[in-house]
Each structure stands twice: as structure tokens, then as C-alpha cells.
Coordinates of N, CA, C and O and ligand atoms in Angstrom, one line a residue:
M1 N -12.5 -24.7 5.8 CA -13.4 -23.8 6.5 C -14.0 -24.5 7.7 O -14.5 -25.7 7.6
G2 N -14.0 -23.9 8.8 CA -14.6 -24.4 10.0 C -16.1 -24.3 10.0 O -16.7 -23.6 9.2
P3 N -16.8 -25.1 10.9 CA -18.2 -25.0 10.9 C -18.7 -23.7 11.2 O -18.2 -23.0 12.1
G4 N -19.7 -23.2 10.5 CA -20.4 -22.0 10.8 C -19.6 -20.8 10.2 O -20.1 -19.6 10.3
V5 N -18.5 -21.0 9.5 CA -17.8 -19.9 8.9 C -18.2 -19.7 7.4 O -18.1 -20.6 6.7
R6 N -18.7 -18.5 7.1 CA -19.2 -18.3 5.8 C -18.1 -18.0 4.8 O -17.0 -17.6 5.1
E7 N -18.4 -18.2 3.5 CA -17.5 -17.9 2.4 C -18.3 -17.0 1.5 O -18.8 -17.4 0.5
P8 N -18.4 -15.7 1.8 CA -19.2 -14.8 1.0 C -18.6 -14.6 -0.3 O -17.4 -14.6 -0.5
T9 N -19.5 -14.4 -1.3 CA -19.0 -14.0 -2.6 C -18.6 -12.5 -2.6 O -19.4 -11.6 -2.2
T10 N -17.4 -12.2 -2.9 CA -16.9 -10.9 -2.9 C -16.3 -10.5 -4.3 O -15.6 -11.2 -4.9
T11 N -16.8 -9.3 -4.7 CA -16.3 -8.8 -6.0 C -15.5 -7.5 -5.8 O -16.0 -6.6 -5.2
V12 N -14.3 -7.6 -6.2 CA -13.4 -6.4 -6.0 C -12.7 -6.1 -7.3 O -12.4 -7.0 -8.1
T13 N -12.6 -4.8 -7.5 CA -11.8 -4.4 -8.7 C -10.4 -4.0 -8.2 O -10.2 -3.1 -7.4
V14 N -9.4 -4.8 -8.7 CA -8.1 -4.6 -8.3 C -7.2 -4.2 -9.5 O -7.1 -4.9 -10.5
N15 N -6.7 -3.0 -9.3 CA -5.9 -2.4 -10.4 C -6.6 -2.4 -11.7 O -6.1 -2.7 -12.8
G16 N -7.9 -2.2 -11.7 CA -8.8 -2.1 -12.9 C -9.4 -3.4 -13.3 O -10.2 -3.4 -14.2
A17 N -9.0 -4.5 -12.7 CA -9.5 -5.9 -13.1 C -10.5 -6.3 -12.1 O -10.3 -6.3 -10.9
R18 N -11.7 -6.8 -12.6 CA -12.7 -7.2 -11.7 C -12.4 -8.7 -11.3 O -12.3 -9.6 -12.1
L19 N -12.3 -8.9 -10.0 CA -12.0 -10.2 -9.4 C -13.1 -10.6 -8.5 O -13.6 -9.8 -7.7
V20 N -13.5 -11.9 -8.6 CA -14.6 -12.5 -7.8 C -14.0 -13.7 -7.1 O -13.3 -14.5 -7.7
A21 N -14.3 -13.8 -5.8 CA -13.8 -14.9 -5.0 C -14.7 -15.2 -3.9 O -15.4 -14.3 -3.3
N22 N -14.8 -16.5 -3.5 CA -15.5 -16.9 -2.3 C -14.5 -17.4 -1.3 O -13.9 -18.5 -1.4
L23 N -14.1 -16.5 -0.4 CA -13.1 -16.8 0.6 C -13.7 -16.8 2.0 O -14.7 -16.1 2.2
D24 N -13.1 -17.5 2.8 CA -13.5 -17.5 4.3 C -13.6 -16.0 4.7 O -12.8 -15.2 4.4
A25 N -14.7 -15.7 5.4 CA -15.0 -14.4 5.8 C -13.9 -13.8 6.7 O -13.8 -12.5 6.9
R26 N -13.0 -14.6 7.2 CA -11.9 -14.1 8.0 C -10.6 -13.8 7.3 O -9.7 -13.3 7.9
V27 N -10.6 -14.0 6.0 CA -9.4 -13.8 5.2 C -9.2 -12.3 5.0 O -10.1 -11.5 4.7
T28 N -8.0 -11.9 5.3 CA -7.7 -10.4 5.1 C -7.5 -10.1 3.6 O -7.2 -10.9 2.8
L29 N -7.6 -8.8 3.4 CA -7.3 -8.3 2.0 C -5.9 -8.6 1.6 O -5.6 -9.0 0.5
L30 N -4.9 -8.5 2.6 CA -3.5 -8.8 2.3 C -3.3 -10.2 1.9 O -2.7 -10.5 0.8
D31 N -3.9 -11.2 2.6 CA -3.7 -12.6 2.2 C -4.5 -12.9 0.9 O -4.0 -13.7 0.1
A32 N -5.6 -12.3 0.7 CA -6.3 -12.5 -0.6 C -5.5 -12.0 -1.8 O -5.3 -12.7 -2.8
L33 N -4.9 -10.8 -1.6 CA -4.1 -10.3 -2.7 C -2.9 -11.2 -3.0 O -2.6 -11.5 -4.2
R34 N -2.2 -11.6 -2.0 CA -1.0 -12.3 -2.1 C -1.2 -13.8 -2.5 O -0.6 -14.3 -3.5
D35 N -2.1 -14.4 -1.7 CA -2.2 -15.9 -1.9 C -3.3 -16.3 -2.9 O -3.1 -17.4 -3.5
R36 N -4.3 -15.5 -3.1 CA -5.3 -15.9 -4.0 C -5.1 -15.3 -5.4 O -5.3 -15.9 -6.4
F37 N -4.7 -14.0 -5.4 CA -4.5 -13.3 -6.7 C -3.1 -13.2 -7.2 O -2.9 -12.6 -8.2
G38 N -2.1 -13.6 -6.4 CA -0.7 -13.6 -6.8 C -0.1 -12.3 -6.9 O 0.9 -12.1 -7.5
L39 N -0.7 -11.3 -6.2 CA -0.2 -9.9 -6.2 C 0.7 -9.8 -5.0 O 0.3 -9.3 -4.0
T40 N 1.9 -10.3 -5.2 CA 2.8 -10.3 -4.0 C 3.7 -9.1 -3.8 O 4.5 -9.0 -3.0
G41 N 3.4 -8.0 -4.6 CA 4.1 -6.8 -4.4 C 3.7 -6.2 -3.0 O 4.6 -5.5 -2.4
T42 N 2.5 -6.4 -2.5 CA 2.1 -5.9 -1.2 C 2.7 -6.8 -0.2 O 2.6 -8.1 -0.2
K43 N 3.5 -6.3 0.7 CA 4.3 -7.1 1.7 C 3.6 -7.2 3.0 O 3.0 -6.3 3.5
K44 N 3.9 -8.4 3.6 CA 3.4 -8.7 5.0 C 4.6 -8.5 5.9 O 5.6 -9.3 5.8
G45 N 4.5 -7.5 6.7 CA 5.6 -7.2 7.7 C 5.1 -7.8 9.0 O 5.4 -8.9 9.4
C46 N 4.5 -6.9 9.8 CA 4.1 -7.3 11.1 C 2.8 -8.1 11.2 O 2.5 -8.8 12.1
D47 N 1.9 -7.9 10.2 CA 0.6 -8.5 10.2 C -0.3 -8.1 11.3 O -1.2 -8.8 11.7
Q48 N 0.0 -7.0 11.9 CA -0.8 -6.5 13.0 C -1.0 -5.0 13.1 O -1.3 -4.4 14.1
G49 N -0.8 -4.4 11.9 CA -1.2 -3.0 11.8 C -0.1 -1.9 12.3 O -0.5 -0.8 12.6
T50 N 1.1 -2.3 12.4 CA 2.1 -1.4 12.9 C 3.2 -0.9 12.0 O 3.9 0.0 12.3
C51 N 3.3 -1.6 10.9 CA 4.5 -1.3 10.0 C 4.2 -0.6 8.7 O 5.1 0.1 8.2
G52 N 3.0 -0.7 8.2 CA 2.7 0.0 6.9 C 3.1 -0.7 5.7 O 2.8 -0.3 4.6
S53 N 3.8 -1.8 5.8 CA 4.3 -2.5 4.5 C 3.2 -3.1 3.7 O 3.4 -3.3 2.5
C54 N 2.1 -3.2 4.2 CA 0.9 -3.8 3.5 C 0.0 -2.8 3.0 O -1.1 -3.1 2.6
T55 N 0.4 -1.5 2.9 CA -0.5 -0.4 2.5 C -1.0 -0.6 1.1 O -0.2 -0.8 0.2
V56 N -2.3 -0.5 0.9 CA -2.9 -0.4 -0.4 C -3.9 0.7 -0.4 O -4.2 1.3 0.7
L57 N -4.5 1.0 -1.5 CA -5.6 2.0 -1.6 C -6.9 1.3 -1.8 O -7.0 0.4 -2.6
V58 N -7.9 1.7 -1.0 CA -9.3 1.2 -1.2 C -10.1 2.4 -1.5 O -10.2 3.3 -0.7
D59 N -10.7 2.5 -2.7 CA -11.4 3.7 -3.1 C -10.5 4.9 -2.9 O -11.0 6.0 -2.5
G60 N -9.2 4.8 -3.2 CA -8.3 5.9 -3.2 C -7.8 6.2 -1.9 O -6.9 7.1 -1.7
R61 N -8.2 5.6 -0.8 CA -7.8 5.9 0.5 C -6.8 4.8 1.0 O -7.0 3.6 0.8
R62 N -5.8 5.3 1.7 CA -4.8 4.3 2.3 C -5.4 3.4 3.3 O -6.0 3.9 4.3
V63 N -5.2 2.1 3.2 CA -5.6 1.2 4.3 C -4.5 0.2 4.5 O -3.6 0.0 3.6
L64 N -4.5 -0.3 5.7 CA -3.6 -1.4 6.0 C -4.3 -2.7 5.7 O -5.3 -3.1 6.3
S65 N -3.8 -3.4 4.6 CA -4.5 -4.6 4.1 C -4.5 -5.7 5.1 O -5.3 -6.6 5.0
C66 N -3.5 -5.7 6.1 CA -3.5 -6.8 7.1 C -4.6 -6.6 8.1 O -4.9 -7.6 8.8
L67 N -5.2 -5.4 8.2 CA -6.3 -5.2 9.1 C -7.6 -5.0 8.4 O -8.6 -4.6 9.1
T68 N -7.7 -5.3 7.1 CA -8.9 -5.1 6.4 C -9.3 -6.5 5.9 O -8.5 -7.3 5.3
L69 N -10.6 -6.9 6.1 CA -11.1 -8.1 5.6 C -11.4 -8.0 4.1 O -11.9 -7.0 3.6
F70 N -11.0 -9.1 3.4 CA -11.3 -9.1 2.0 C -12.8 -8.9 1.7 O -13.2 -8.1 0.8
A71 N -13.7 -9.5 2.5 CA -15.1 -9.4 2.3 C -15.6 -8.0 2.5 O -16.6 -7.6 2.0
Q72 N -14.9 -7.2 3.3 CA -15.2 -5.8 3.5 C -15.1 -5.0 2.2 O -15.6 -3.9 2.1
C73 N -14.3 -5.5 1.3 CA -14.0 -4.7 0.1 C -14.9 -5.0 -1.1 O -14.7 -4.6 -2.2
D74 N -16.0 -5.7 -0.8 CA -17.0 -6.0 -1.8 C -17.5 -4.7 -2.5 O -17.9 -3.8 -1.8
G75 N -17.3 -4.7 -3.8 CA -17.8 -3.5 -4.6 C -16.8 -2.4 -4.6 O -17.1 -1.3 -5.2
R76 N -15.6 -2.5 -4.0 CA -14.7 -1.4 -3.9 C -13.5 -1.5 -5.0 O -13.3 -2.6 -5.5
Q77 N -12.8 -0.4 -5.1 CA -11.7 -0.4 -6.0 C -10.4 -0.4 -5.2 O -10.2 0.4 -4.3
V78 N -9.6 -1.4 -5.5 CA -8.3 -1.6 -4.7 C -7.2 -1.3 -5.7 O -7.2 -1.8 -6.8
T79 N -6.2 -0.5 -5.2 CA -5.0 -0.3 -6.0 C -3.8 -0.8 -5.2 O -3.6 -0.4 -4.0
T80 N -3.0 -1.6 -5.8 CA -1.8 -2.1 -5.1 C -0.5 -1.5 -5.8 O -0.7 -0.8 -6.9
I81 N 0.6 -1.8 -5.4 CA 1.9 -1.4 -6.0 C 1.9 -1.8 -7.5 O 2.4 -1.0 -8.3
E82 N 1.4 -2.9 -7.8 CA 1.4 -3.4 -9.2 C 0.6 -2.4 -10.1 O 0.8 -2.3 -11.3
G83 N -0.4 -1.7 -9.5 CA -1.3 -0.8 -10.2 C -0.6 0.6 -10.4 O -1.2 1.5 -11.0
L84 N 0.5 0.8 -9.8 CA 1.3 2.0 -9.9 C 2.5 1.9 -10.7 O 3.5 2.6 -10.4
A85 N 2.5 1.0 -11.6 CA 3.7 0.6 -12.4 C 4.3 1.9 -13.1 O 5.5 1.9 -13.2
D86 N 3.5 2.8 -13.5 CA 4.0 4.0 -14.2 C 4.1 5.2 -13.3 O 4.3 6.3 -13.8
H87 N 3.9 5.0 -12.0 CA 3.9 6.2 -11.2 C 5.4 6.8 -11.1 O 6.3 6.0 -10.9
P88 N 5.5 8.1 -11.2 CA 6.9 8.7 -11.1 C 7.6 8.4 -9.8 O 8.8 8.5 -9.7
L89 N 6.9 8.1 -8.7 CA 7.6 7.7 -7.5 C 8.5 6.6 -7.6 O 9.5 6.5 -7.0
R90 N 8.2 5.6 -8.5 CA 9.0 4.5 -8.6 C 10.4 4.9 -9.2 O 11.4 4.4 -8.6
A91 N 10.4 5.7 -10.2 CA 11.7 6.2 -10.7 C 12.4 7.0 -9.7 O 13.7 7.0 -9.5
A92 N 11.7 7.8 -8.9 CA 12.3 8.7 -8.0 C 12.9 8.0 -6.8 O 14.0 8.3 -6.3
F93 N 12.3 6.9 -6.4 CA 12.9 6.0 -5.3 C 14.2 5.4 -5.8 O 15.1 5.4 -5.0
I94 N 14.2 5.0 -7.1 CA 15.5 4.5 -7.6 C 16.5 5.6 -7.7 O 17.7 5.4 -7.3
K95 N 16.1 6.7 -8.2 CA 17.1 7.9 -8.4 C 17.7 8.3 -7.1 O 18.9 8.5 -7.0
H96 N 16.9 8.3 -6.0 CA 17.3 8.8 -4.7 C 17.8 7.6 -3.8 O 18.2 7.9 -2.7
D97 N 17.9 6.4 -4.4 CA 18.4 5.3 -3.6 C 17.6 5.2 -2.3 O 18.2 5.0 -1.2
A98 N 16.3 5.3 -2.4 CA 15.4 5.4 -1.2 C 15.0 4.1 -0.6 O 13.9 3.9 -0.1
F99 N 15.9 3.1 -0.7 CA 15.6 1.8 0.0 C 17.0 1.1 0.1 O 18.0 1.4 -0.5
Q100 N 16.9 0.1 1.0 CA 18.1 -0.8 1.2 C 17.6 -2.2 0.9 O 17.8 -2.7 -0.2
C101 N 16.9 -2.8 1.8 CA 16.4 -4.2 1.5 C 15.2 -4.1 0.6 O 14.9 -5.1 -0.1
G102 N 14.4 -3.0 0.6 CA 13.3 -2.9 -0.3 C 12.0 -3.4 0.2 O 10.9 -3.3 -0.4
Y103 N 12.0 -4.0 1.4 CA 10.8 -4.7 1.9 C 9.7 -3.7 2.2 O 8.5 -4.0 1.9
C104 N 10.0 -2.5 2.7 CA 9.0 -1.5 3.0 C 8.6 -0.7 1.8 O 7.6 0.0 1.8
T105 N 9.3 -0.8 0.7 CA 9.2 0.1 -0.4 C 7.8 0.1 -1.1 O 7.3 1.2 -1.4
P106 N 7.2 -1.0 -1.4 CA 5.9 -1.0 -2.0 C 4.9 -0.2 -1.1 O 4.1 0.7 -1.6
G107 N 4.9 -0.4 0.2 CA 4.0 0.3 1.1 C 4.3 1.8 1.1 O 3.4 2.7 1.1
Q108 N 5.6 2.1 1.1 CA 6.0 3.5 1.1 C 5.5 4.2 -0.2 O 5.0 5.4 -0.1
I109 N 5.7 3.6 -1.3 CA 5.3 4.2 -2.6 C 3.7 4.4 -2.7 O 3.2 5.4 -3.1
V110 N 3.0 3.3 -2.3 CA 1.5 3.4 -2.3 C 1.1 4.5 -1.4 O 0.2 5.4 -1.7
S111 N 1.7 4.6 -0.2 CA 1.3 5.6 0.8 C 1.6 7.0 0.2 O 0.8 8.0 0.3
A112 N 2.8 7.1 -0.3 CA 3.2 8.4 -0.8 C 2.4 8.9 -2.0 O 2.1 10.1 -2.2
A113 N 2.0 8.0 -2.9 CA 1.2 8.3 -4.0 C -0.1 9.0 -3.6 O -0.6 10.0 -4.1
A114 N -0.7 8.4 -2.5 CA -2.0 8.9 -2.0 C -1.7 10.3 -1.3 O -2.5 11.2 -1.5
L115 N -0.6 10.4 -0.6 CA -0.3 11.6 0.1 C -0.2 12.8 -0.9 O -0.7 13.9 -0.7
I116 N 0.5 12.5 -2.0 CA 0.7 13.5 -3.1 C -0.6 13.9 -3.7 O -0.9 15.1 -3.9
R117 N -1.4 12.9 -4.0 CA -2.7 13.2 -4.6 C -3.6 14.0 -3.7 O -4.4 14.8 -4.1
E118 N -3.5 13.7 -2.4 CA -4.3 14.4 -1.4 C -3.8 15.9 -1.2 O -4.4 16.7 -0.5
G119 N -2.7 16.2 -1.8 CA -2.1 17.6 -1.7 C -1.5 17.8 -0.3 O -1.5 19.0 0.2
R120 N -1.0 16.8 0.3 CA -0.5 16.9 1.7 C 1.0 16.7 1.7 O 1.6 16.5 2.8
A121 N 1.7 16.9 0.6 CA 3.1 16.7 0.5 C 3.9 17.9 0.2 O 4.9 17.9 -0.4
G122 N 3.3 19.1 0.6 CA 3.9 20.3 0.3 C 5.1 20.7 1.1 O 6.0 21.4 0.7
R123 N 5.1 20.2 2.4 CA 6.2 20.6 3.3 C 6.8 19.3 3.8 O 6.1 18.3 4.0
D124 N 8.1 19.3 4.1 CA 8.8 18.2 4.6 C 8.2 17.6 5.9 O 8.0 16.4 6.1
E125 N 7.8 18.6 6.8 CA 7.2 18.1 8.0 C 5.8 17.4 7.8 O 5.5 16.4 8.5
D126 N 5.1 17.8 6.8 CA 3.9 17.1 6.5 C 4.1 15.7 5.9 O 3.5 14.8 6.2
I127 N 5.1 15.7 5.0 CA 5.5 14.3 4.5 C 5.9 13.4 5.6 O 5.4 12.3 5.7
R128 N 6.7 13.9 6.5 CA 7.1 13.0 7.6 C 5.9 12.6 8.5 O 5.8 11.4 8.8
E129 N 5.0 13.5 8.7 CA 3.9 13.2 9.6 C 3.0 12.2 8.9 O 2.6 11.2 9.5
Y130 N 2.6 12.5 7.6 CA 1.7 11.6 6.9 C 2.3 10.3 6.5 O 1.6 9.3 6.2
M131 N 3.6 10.2 6.5 CA 4.3 8.9 6.2 C 4.7 8.2 7.4 O 5.4 7.2 7.3
S132 N 4.3 8.7 8.6 CA 4.9 8.1 9.8 C 4.3 6.7 10.1 O 4.9 6.0 10.9
G133 N 3.3 6.3 9.4 CA 2.8 4.9 9.6 C 3.6 3.9 8.8 O 3.3 2.7 8.9
N134 N 4.5 4.4 7.9 CA 5.3 3.5 7.1 C 6.7 3.4 7.6 O 7.5 4.3 7.4
L135 N 7.0 2.3 8.3 CA 8.3 2.2 8.9 C 9.3 1.6 8.0 O 8.9 0.8 7.1
C136 N 10.5 2.0 8.2 CA 11.6 1.4 7.4 C 12.7 1.0 8.3 O 13.4 1.8 8.9
R137 N 12.9 -0.3 8.4 CA 13.9 -0.8 9.4 C 15.3 -0.5 8.9 O 16.2 -0.5 9.7
C138 N 15.5 -0.2 7.6 CA 16.8 0.1 7.1 C 17.1 1.6 7.3 O 18.2 2.0 6.9
G139 N 16.2 2.4 7.8 CA 16.5 3.8 8.0 C 16.7 4.6 6.8 O 17.5 5.6 6.8
A140 N 16.0 4.3 5.7 CA 16.1 5.1 4.5 C 15.3 6.4 4.5 O 15.1 7.0 3.4
Y141 N 14.9 6.8 5.6 CA 13.9 7.9 5.7 C 14.3 9.2 5.0 O 13.5 9.8 4.2
P142 N 15.6 9.7 5.1 CA 16.0 10.9 4.4 C 15.8 10.8 2.9 O 15.4 11.7 2.2
R143 N 16.2 9.6 2.4 CA 16.1 9.4 0.9 C 14.7 9.2 0.5 O 14.3 9.6 -0.7
I144 N 13.9 8.6 1.3 CA 12.5 8.4 1.0 C 11.8 9.8 0.9 O 11.1 10.1 0.0
L145 N 12.1 10.6 1.9 CA 11.6 12.0 1.9 C 12.0 12.7 0.7 O 11.2 13.4 0.0
A146 N 13.3 12.6 0.3 CA 13.8 13.3 -0.9 C 13.0 12.9 -2.2 O 12.7 13.7 -3.0
A147 N 12.8 11.6 -2.3 CA 12.1 11.1 -3.5 C 10.6 11.6 -3.5 O 10.1 12.1 -4.6
I148 N 10.0 11.6 -2.4 CA 8.6 12.1 -2.3 C 8.6 13.6 -2.6 O 7.7 14.1 -3.3
R149 N 9.5 14.3 -2.0 CA 9.5 15.8 -2.2 C 9.7 16.1 -3.6 O 9.0 17.0 -4.1
E150 N 10.6 15.4 -4.3 CA 10.8 15.7 -5.7 C 9.6 15.4 -6.6 O 9.2 16.3 -7.4
V151 N 8.9 14.3 -6.3 CA 7.7 14.1 -7.1 C 6.6 15.0 -6.8 O 5.8 15.5 -7.7
A152 N 6.4 15.3 -5.5 CA 5.4 16.3 -5.1 C 5.6 17.6 -5.6 O 4.6 18.3 -6.0
S153 N 6.8 18.0 -5.8 CA 7.1 19.4 -6.4 C 7.0 19.4 -7.9 O 7.1 20.5 -8.5
G154 N 6.8 18.2 -8.5 CA 6.8 18.2 -9.9 C 8.1 18.3 -10.6 O 8.2 18.5 -11.8
A155 N 9.2 18.1 -9.8 CA 10.5 18.3 -10.3 C 11.2 17.0 -10.8 O 12.3 17.1 -11.3
H156 N 10.5 15.9 -10.7 CA 11.1 14.7 -11.1 C 11.3 14.6 -12.6 O 10.5 15.2 -13.4
A157 N 12.4 14.0 -13.0 CA 12.7 13.9 -14.4 C 12.1 12.7 -15.0 O 11.9 11.7 -14.4
Ligands
LIG1 S1 1.8 -6.0 7.7 FE1 0.2 -4.6 7.8 S2 0.9 -2.9 9.1 FE2 2.5 -4.4 9.1
LIG2 S1 14.4 -0.4 2.8 FE1 14.5 -2.1 4.2 S2 12.9 -1.7 5.5 FE2 12.9 0.0 4.3

């Protein structure tokens, strides 16, 4: 820690577990999740807010964890891909082969889960629009769309 940099006590509920840490006030939520708490399902892609691979939910809303300070999350509920272990999107992504390298997949699933819960996944154009912040360098977009569409329609097996 450099001179004058605080390490505030931050209490965050992550996937239902209450976690307390004193981290440098400049530490991002992404780095805290991965490096402090071992939740490496959330991926660091660009680390500058352009790829969506680091998407998590804070109080149910999608955020880019690389642009969110851990200390900002004091008292909040965070959900990561590990907290969506039973979500039907996971099976749907496998069924539709909605990934290649898989690096973007956790962010895609977290983002899609929020999108469906918000009731914004009724039309393909809405899914494309609201998922536009989640980039896939492998170009799996049609299959990602198919997986989300299936779960949103309640048709997943
Ligand atoms: S790593 Fe956060 S948006 Fe790319
Ligand atoms: S599956 Fe490789 S970046 Fe999306």
C-alpha cells in the first residue's frame, strides 16, 4: 500500500456468502473476486470496460467488475457465474454449442440471466441489443442467441 492509500473494511455478500476484506481502496471488484476470493469464473478480458467478460451482478444489476471498485460494493449483494451453477442457461449454452474458447462465456451467461429476469429477452433484436456489451471474439453470436432465446421462452429441456 502506498502512502495515503486507505484500506477500507468492505463487507460484501458474494453468492450468498458474507465476505469481509480490507483491500486497497483502488482494488477493483474483478481483482478482489479473482485474487482475494478465488472466484476465477469471472474473466478479465480488456480490463477497461469494453468486452463484458467480467460481467457480474451487483444487487441484481449487471456491472462490469473491472470498472467497479470493491469498496463501492460495501453492503451489496454480488452474484458471479459461480452463483449461477444451477441456471438453465448453462445447460442451454452446452446444448447449443454457444462457445468456442469459452473465455467470454461466464460474462455472457451472467448478462443473459439478468436480461431474462428483466423480461427483455422476448425478441431476438432485444437480445442482440441488450447483449451487445458482451463481445465474443470467436463469433459464437448466433448460437449464444439461440441458447438465450430457448431459456427465455421457457422451452429449455
Ligand atoms: S474485462 Fe471488464 S469489460 Fe473487459
Ligand atoms: S467463445 Fe471465445 S470469445 Fe466467446
